[in-house]
Coordinates of C-alpha atoms and ligand atoms in Angstrom, one line a residue:
X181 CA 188.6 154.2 70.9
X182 CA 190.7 155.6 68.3
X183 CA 189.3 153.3 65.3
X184 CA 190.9 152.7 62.2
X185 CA 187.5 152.6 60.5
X186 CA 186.6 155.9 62.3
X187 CA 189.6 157.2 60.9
X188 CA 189.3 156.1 57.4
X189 CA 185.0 156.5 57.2
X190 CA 185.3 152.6 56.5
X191 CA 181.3 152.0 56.3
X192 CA 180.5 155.2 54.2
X193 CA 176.9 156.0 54.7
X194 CA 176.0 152.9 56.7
X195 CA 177.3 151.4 59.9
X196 CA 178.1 147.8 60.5
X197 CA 175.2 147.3 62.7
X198 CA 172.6 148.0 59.1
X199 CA 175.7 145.5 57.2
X200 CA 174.6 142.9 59.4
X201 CA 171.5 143.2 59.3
X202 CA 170.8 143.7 55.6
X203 CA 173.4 141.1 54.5
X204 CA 173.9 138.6 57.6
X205 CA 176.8 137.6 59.6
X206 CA 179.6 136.9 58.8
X207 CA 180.2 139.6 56.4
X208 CA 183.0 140.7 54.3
X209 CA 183.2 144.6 54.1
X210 CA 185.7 146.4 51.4
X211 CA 186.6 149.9 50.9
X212 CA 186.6 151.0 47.1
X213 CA 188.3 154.4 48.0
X214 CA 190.8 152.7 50.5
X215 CA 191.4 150.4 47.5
X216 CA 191.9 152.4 45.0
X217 CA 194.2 154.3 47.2
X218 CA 196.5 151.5 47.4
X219 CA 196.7 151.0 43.9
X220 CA 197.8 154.5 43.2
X221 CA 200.9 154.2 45.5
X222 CA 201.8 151.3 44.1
X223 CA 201.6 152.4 40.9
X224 CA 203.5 155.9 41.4
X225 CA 206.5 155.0 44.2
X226 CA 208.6 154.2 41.4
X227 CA 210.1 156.5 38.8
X228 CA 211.0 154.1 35.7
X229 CA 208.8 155.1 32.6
X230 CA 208.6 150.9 31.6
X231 CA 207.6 149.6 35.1
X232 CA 204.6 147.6 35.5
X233 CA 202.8 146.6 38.6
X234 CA 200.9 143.2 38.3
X235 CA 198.1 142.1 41.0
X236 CA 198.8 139.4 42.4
X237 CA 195.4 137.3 41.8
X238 CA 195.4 135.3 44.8
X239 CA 195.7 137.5 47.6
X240 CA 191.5 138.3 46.6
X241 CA 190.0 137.3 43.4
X242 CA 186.7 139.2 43.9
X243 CA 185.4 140.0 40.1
X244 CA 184.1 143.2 41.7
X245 CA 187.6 144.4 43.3
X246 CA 189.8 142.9 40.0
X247 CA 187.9 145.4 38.2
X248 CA 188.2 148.6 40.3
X249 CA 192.2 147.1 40.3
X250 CA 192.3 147.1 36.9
X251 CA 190.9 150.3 36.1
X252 CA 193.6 151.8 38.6
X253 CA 196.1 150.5 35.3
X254 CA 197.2 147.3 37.2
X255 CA 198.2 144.1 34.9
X256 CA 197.9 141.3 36.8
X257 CA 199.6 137.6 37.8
X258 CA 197.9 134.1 37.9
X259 CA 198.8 131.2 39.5
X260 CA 196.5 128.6 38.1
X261 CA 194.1 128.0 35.1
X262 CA 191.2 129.1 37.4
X263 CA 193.0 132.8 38.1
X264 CA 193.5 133.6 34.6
X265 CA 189.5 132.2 33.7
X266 CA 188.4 135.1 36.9
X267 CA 191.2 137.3 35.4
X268 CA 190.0 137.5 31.6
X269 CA 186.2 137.8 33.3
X270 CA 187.0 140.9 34.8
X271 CA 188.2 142.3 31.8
X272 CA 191.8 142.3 31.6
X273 CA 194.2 141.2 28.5
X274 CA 196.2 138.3 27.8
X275 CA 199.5 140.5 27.2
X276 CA 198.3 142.0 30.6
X277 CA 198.7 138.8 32.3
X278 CA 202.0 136.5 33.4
X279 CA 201.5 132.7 34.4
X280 CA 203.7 132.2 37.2
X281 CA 203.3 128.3 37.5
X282 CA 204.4 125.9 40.1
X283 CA 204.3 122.0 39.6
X284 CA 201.5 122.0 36.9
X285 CA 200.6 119.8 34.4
X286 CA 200.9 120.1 30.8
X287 CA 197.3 120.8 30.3
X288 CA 197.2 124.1 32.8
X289 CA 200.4 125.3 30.9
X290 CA 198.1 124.6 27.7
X291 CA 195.7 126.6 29.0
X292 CA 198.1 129.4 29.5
X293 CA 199.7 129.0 26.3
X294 CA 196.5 128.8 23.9
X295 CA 195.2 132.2 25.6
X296 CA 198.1 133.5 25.1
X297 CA 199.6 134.5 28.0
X298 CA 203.2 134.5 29.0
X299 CA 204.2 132.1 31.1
X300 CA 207.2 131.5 34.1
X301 CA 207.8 128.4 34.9
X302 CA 210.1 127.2 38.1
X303 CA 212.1 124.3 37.4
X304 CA 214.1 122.5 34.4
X305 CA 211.8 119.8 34.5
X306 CA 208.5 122.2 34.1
X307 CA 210.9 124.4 31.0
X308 CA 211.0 120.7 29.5
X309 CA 207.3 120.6 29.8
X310 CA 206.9 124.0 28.3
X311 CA 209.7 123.1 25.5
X312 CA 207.6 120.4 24.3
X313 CA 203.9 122.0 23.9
X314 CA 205.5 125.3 22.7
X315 CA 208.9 124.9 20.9
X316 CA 210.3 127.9 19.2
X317 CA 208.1 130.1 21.9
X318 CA 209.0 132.4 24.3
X319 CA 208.7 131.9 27.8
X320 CA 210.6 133.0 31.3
X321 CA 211.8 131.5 34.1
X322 CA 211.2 132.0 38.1
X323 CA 215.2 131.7 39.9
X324 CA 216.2 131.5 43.2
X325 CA 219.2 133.6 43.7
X326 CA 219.0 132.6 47.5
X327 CA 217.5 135.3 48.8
X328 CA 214.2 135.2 51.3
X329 CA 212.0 137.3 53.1
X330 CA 208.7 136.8 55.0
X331 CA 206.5 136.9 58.4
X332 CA 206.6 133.2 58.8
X333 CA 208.7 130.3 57.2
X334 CA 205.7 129.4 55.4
X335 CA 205.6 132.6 53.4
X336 CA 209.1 132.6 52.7
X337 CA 209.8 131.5 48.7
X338 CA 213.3 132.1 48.4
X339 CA 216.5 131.1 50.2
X340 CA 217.9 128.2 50.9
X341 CA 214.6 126.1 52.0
X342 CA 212.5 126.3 49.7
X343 CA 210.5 124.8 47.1
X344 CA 210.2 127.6 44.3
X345 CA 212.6 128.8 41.6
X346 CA 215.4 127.4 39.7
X347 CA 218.4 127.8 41.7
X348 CA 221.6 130.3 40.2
X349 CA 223.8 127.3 39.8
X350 CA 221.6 125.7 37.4
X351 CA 221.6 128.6 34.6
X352 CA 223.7 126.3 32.6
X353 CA 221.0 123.6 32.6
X354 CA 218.8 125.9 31.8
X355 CA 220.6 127.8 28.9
X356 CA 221.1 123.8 27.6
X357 CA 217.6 123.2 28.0
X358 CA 216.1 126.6 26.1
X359 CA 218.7 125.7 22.9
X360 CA 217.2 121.9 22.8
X361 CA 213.6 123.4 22.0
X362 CA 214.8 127.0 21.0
X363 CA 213.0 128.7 23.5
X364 CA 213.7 132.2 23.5
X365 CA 213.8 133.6 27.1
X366 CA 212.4 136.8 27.3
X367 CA 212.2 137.2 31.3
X368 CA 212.8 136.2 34.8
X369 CA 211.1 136.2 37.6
X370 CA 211.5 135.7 41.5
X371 CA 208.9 136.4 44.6
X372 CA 211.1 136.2 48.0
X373 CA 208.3 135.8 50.1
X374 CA 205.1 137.8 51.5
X375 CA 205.6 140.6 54.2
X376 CA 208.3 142.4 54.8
X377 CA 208.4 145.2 56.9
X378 CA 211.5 147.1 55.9
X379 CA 212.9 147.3 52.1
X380 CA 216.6 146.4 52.5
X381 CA 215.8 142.2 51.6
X382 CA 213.9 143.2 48.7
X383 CA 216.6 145.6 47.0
X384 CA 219.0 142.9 47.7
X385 CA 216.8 140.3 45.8
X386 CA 216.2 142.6 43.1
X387 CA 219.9 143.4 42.7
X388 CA 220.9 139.9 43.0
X389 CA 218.4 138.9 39.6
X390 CA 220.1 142.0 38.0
X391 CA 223.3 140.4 38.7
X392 CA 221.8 136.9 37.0
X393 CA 220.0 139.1 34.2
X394 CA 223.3 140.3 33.1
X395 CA 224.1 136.8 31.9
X396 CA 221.2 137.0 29.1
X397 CA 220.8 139.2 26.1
X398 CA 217.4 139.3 25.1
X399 CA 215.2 140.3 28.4
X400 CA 212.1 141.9 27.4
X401 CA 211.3 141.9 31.2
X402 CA 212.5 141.4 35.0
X403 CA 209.9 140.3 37.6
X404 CA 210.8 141.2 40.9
X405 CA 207.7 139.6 42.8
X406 CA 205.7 140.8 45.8
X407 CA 205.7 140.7 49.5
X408 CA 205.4 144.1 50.1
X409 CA 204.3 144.0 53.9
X410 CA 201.3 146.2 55.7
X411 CA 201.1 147.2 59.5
X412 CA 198.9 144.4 61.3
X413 CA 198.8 146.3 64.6
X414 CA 198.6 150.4 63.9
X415 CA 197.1 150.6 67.5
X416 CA 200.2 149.6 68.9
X417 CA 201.7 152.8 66.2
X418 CA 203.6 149.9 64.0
X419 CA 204.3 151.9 60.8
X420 CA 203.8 151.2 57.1
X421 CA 206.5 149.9 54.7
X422 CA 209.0 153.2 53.9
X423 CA 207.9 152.8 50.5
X424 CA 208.9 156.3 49.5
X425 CA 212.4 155.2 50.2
X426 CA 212.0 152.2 48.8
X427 CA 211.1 153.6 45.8
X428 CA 213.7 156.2 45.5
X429 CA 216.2 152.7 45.7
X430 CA 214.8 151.0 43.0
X431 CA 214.5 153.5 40.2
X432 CA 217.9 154.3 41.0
X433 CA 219.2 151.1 40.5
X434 CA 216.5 150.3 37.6
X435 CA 217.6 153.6 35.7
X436 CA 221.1 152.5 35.9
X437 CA 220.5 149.1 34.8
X438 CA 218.3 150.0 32.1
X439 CA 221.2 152.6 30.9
X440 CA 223.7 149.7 30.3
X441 CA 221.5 146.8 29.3
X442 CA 218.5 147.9 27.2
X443 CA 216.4 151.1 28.1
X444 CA 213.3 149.7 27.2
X445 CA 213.5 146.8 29.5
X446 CA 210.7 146.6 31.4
X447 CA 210.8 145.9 35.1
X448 CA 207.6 144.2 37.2
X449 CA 206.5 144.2 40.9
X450 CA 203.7 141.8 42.0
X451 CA 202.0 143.2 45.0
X452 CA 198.9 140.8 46.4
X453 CA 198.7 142.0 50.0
X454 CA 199.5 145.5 50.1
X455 CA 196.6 146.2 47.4
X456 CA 194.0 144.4 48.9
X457 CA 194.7 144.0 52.7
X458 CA 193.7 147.3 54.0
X459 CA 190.7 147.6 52.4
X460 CA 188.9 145.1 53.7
X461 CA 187.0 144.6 57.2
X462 CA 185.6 141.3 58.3
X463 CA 182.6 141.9 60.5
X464 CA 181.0 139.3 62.8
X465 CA 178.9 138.4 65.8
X466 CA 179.5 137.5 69.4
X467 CA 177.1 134.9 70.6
X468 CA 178.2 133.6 73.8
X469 CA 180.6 134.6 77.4
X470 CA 182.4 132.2 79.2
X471 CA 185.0 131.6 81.9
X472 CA 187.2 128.8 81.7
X473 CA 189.4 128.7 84.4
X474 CA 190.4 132.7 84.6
X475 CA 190.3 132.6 80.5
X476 CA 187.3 135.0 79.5
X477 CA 186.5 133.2 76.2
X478 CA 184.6 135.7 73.5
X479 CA 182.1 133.3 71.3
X480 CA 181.7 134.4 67.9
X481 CA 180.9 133.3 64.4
X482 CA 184.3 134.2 63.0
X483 CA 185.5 130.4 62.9
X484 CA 188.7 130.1 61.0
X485 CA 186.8 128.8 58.0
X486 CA 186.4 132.1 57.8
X487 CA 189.6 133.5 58.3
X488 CA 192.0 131.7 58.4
X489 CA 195.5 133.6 58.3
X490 CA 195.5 133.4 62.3
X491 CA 195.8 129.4 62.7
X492 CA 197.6 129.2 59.6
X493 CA 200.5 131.5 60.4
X494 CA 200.0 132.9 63.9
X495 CA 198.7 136.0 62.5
X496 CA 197.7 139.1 64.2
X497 CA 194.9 141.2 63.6
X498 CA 193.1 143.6 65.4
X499 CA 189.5 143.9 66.7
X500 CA 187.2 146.6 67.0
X501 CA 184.6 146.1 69.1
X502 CA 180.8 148.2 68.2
X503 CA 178.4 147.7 71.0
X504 CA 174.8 147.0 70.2
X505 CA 173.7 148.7 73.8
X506 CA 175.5 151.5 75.4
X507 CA 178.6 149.9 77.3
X508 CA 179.7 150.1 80.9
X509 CA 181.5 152.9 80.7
X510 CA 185.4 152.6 80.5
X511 CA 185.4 148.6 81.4
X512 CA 187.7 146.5 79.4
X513 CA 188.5 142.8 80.1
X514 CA 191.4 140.3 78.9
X515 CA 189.9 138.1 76.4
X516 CA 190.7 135.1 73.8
X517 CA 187.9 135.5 70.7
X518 CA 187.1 132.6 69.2
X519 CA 185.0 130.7 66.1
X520 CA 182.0 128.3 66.3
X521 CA 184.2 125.5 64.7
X522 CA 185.0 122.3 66.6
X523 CA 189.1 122.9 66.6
X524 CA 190.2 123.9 69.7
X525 CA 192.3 125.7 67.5
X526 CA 189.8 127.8 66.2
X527 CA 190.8 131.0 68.0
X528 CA 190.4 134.4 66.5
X529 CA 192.3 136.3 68.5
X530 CA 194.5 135.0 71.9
X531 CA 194.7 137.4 75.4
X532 CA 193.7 140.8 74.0
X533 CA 192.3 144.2 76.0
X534 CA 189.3 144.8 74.3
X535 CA 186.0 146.9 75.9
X536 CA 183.9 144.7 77.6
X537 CA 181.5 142.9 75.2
X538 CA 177.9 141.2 75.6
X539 CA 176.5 138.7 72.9
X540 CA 174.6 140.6 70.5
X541 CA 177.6 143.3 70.0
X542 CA 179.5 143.1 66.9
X543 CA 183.2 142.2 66.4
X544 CA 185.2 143.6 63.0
X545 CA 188.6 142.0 62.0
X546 CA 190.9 144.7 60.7
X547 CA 193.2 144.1 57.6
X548 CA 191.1 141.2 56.4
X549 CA 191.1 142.4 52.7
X550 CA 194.0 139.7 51.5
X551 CA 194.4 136.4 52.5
X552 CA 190.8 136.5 54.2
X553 CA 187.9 135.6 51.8
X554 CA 190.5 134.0 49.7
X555 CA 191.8 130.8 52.0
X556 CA 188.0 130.6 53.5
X557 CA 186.5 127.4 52.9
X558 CA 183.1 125.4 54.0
X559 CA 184.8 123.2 56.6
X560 CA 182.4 122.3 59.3
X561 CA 180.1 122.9 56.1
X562 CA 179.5 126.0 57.2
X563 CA 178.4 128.8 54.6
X564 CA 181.1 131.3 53.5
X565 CA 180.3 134.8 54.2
X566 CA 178.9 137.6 51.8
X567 CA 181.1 140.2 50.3
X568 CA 179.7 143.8 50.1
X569 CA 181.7 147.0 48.7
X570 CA 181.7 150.6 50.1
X571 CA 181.5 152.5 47.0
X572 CA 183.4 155.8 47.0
X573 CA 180.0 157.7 47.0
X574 CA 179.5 156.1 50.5
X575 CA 177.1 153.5 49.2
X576 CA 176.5 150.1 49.8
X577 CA 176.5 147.0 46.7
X578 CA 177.1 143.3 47.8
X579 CA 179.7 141.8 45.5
X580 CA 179.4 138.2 46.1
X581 CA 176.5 135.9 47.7
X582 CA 177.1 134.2 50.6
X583 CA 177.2 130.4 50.0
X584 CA 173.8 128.8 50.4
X585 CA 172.8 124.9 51.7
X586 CA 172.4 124.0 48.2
X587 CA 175.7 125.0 47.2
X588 CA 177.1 122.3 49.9
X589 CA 175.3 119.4 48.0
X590 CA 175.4 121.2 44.5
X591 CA 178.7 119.0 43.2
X592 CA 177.5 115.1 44.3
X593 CA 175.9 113.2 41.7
X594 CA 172.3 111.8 42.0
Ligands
PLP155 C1 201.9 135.4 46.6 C2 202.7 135.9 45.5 C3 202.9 137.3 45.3 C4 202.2 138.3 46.2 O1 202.6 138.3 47.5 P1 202.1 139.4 48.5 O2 202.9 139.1 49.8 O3 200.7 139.2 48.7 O4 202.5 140.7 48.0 C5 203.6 137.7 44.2 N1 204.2 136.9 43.4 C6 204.1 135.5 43.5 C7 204.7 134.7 42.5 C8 203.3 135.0 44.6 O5 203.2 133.7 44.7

């Protein structure tokens, strides 16, 4: 099989057999050059001198992988009091970090505020909240200028249905609402949703906000969000987001801008995904064969407290199968790989073609960097997995622990 990990030298010095092994299964694997690689692309595909490129926290806030982001020259965005605490840990500063907030009280936006840190927040009711703890301040606001983007309707955050952003036909609301606690709006923001495969809803976004932008005179900065989408299935030859072109698009159009509105404004993209997806690798272990009526089930430990992106949103990712004993040659079978939860949802991986496999051998889940570790959880109690880094010297260091008993019972009172 033509691997990805093959292809990249995923594992470095070791092979996913000694991960196991050493560190137990479920595991976590990342890739520090494959990370760093990421950052670099999407810190140079656009030419515009004031540009910066903020992380977007939640997609993986590993302490370990925050700092390789951050010395790559990333800023980065939080989404909640506990992002900016894991944020700060691993280094970064305040005036490196935006507060994009949704429905939060006024404590979180508090928190925010007292450390400094710039803050968006997404309706007239929340800018009223913000007016009050920090009149006089400056702030910025997340709009909706109707465009959306995404894999699945639960990823898309602008357009029509949605619950994020002021809309465009409130900017007279808002403008009312900044003057009654002399705000001073220094930027706005918008995220159209995660994912997108090709570049031409994202320009439109961002030209749309430019559009808005016009209407206020003392930007400091435009936030044009995230989404930017990665090939889930390369074996099938899907190809990566034309990011070269879509680069050439937006400097363009942010040169221009710049020319006639200020030319130090500074412009912001928020990856998540496309930083962190790639480089990661979930590993795991088959433990039982079945046949259910013609469906040859795969058992596995990869239950969708593990990952869960699949039963959430339908999502594909591919396998790679590594045999612990030499396979039969050539022999591949039709199979549905799934977790040890009880869901019957719990399924991995529906119908694929994969090489024969016999309990012991070990399954990897491909793209699992973003989204993965993040939305696990100890449902079933179960333990979350380890985390362990491929260091660009080939080397092995675990980044996180996996969860122990004790941490299941270590938040009930005596
Ligand atoms: C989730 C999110 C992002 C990142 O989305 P990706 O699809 O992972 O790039 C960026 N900005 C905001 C406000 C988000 O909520």
């Amino acid at each position: 099989m033509n691997y990805y990990t093959s292809q990249t030298n995923f594992y470095g010095d070791t092979k996913p057999e000694q991960l196991i092994e050493q560190f137990g299964s479920p595991l976590y694997v990342y890739n520090e050059n494959i990370l760093r690689s990421r950052c670099r692309e999407m810190m140079s595909f656009i030419d515009y001198p004031n540009l910066s490129v903020h992380y977007s926290t939640k997609a993986n806030s590993n302490l370990e992988l925050l700092k390789i982001i951050r010395s790559e020259g990333l800023k980065a965005d939080a989404l909640s009091p506990g992002e900016i605490f894991v944020l700060l840990k691993a280094g970064f500063k305040p005036e490196d970090l935006l507060y994009v907030c949704n429905n939060v009280s006024e404590q979180e936006m508090r928190y925010a505020i007292e450390h400094g840190i710039m803050t968006s927040v997404d309706s007239i009711s929340q800018l009223h909240t913000y007016g009050k703890i920090n009149p006089g301040g400056k702030v910025a606001i997340r709009l909706n200028t109707g465009i959306g983007a995404g894999h699945h309707e639960k990823v898309v955050t602008g357009g029509k249905k949605t619950k994020f952003g002021i809309n465009i036909d409130k900017i007279d609301k808002v403008k009312e609402t900044l003057n009654l606690y002399k705000l001073k709006l220094v930027g706005l923001t918008q995220h159209i949703g995660s994912l997108f495969m090709e570049g031409e809803p994202y320009v439109e976004g961002v030209k749309a906000l430019l559009e808005i932008a016009k209407g206020f005179n003392d930007l400091e900065f435009i936030d044009f969000g995230g989404g930017f989408g990665i090939p889930y299935r390369k074996q099938d030859g899907e190809k990566a987001l034309a990011l070269k072109l879509l680069g050439e698009k937006l400097s363009d159009i942010f040169k221009a801008f710049a020319n006639t509105y200020n030319p130090n404004i500074k412009f912001i993209i928020e990856p998540g995904r496309y930083i962190v997806a790639e480089c990661g690798v979930l590993l795991g272990s088959v433990h039982a064969l079945k046949d259910n009526k013609g469906t040859q089930y795969v058992g596995t430990d990869i239950g969708f407290n593990v990952i869960s992106r699949p039963i959430l949103y339908d999502s594909y990712h591919e396998i790679e199968v590594y045999h612990s004993k030499k396979p039969c040659k050539d022999s591949f079978t039709k199979v549905t790989i799934v977790g040890n939860i009880c869901e019957s949802g719990d399924i991995l991986a529906k119908d694929r073609q994969l090489p024969s496999m016999r309990e012991g051998d070990i399954i990897a889940v491909m793209d699992a960097g973003a989204y993965g570790y993040a939305l696990s959880s100890n449902y079933n109690n179960r333990l979350r997995p380890a985390e362990v880094l491929i260091k660009k010297d080939g080397q092995v260091v675990q980044i996180r622990k996996r969860d122990s008993f004790e941490d299941l019972i270590k938040n009930f009172l005596d």
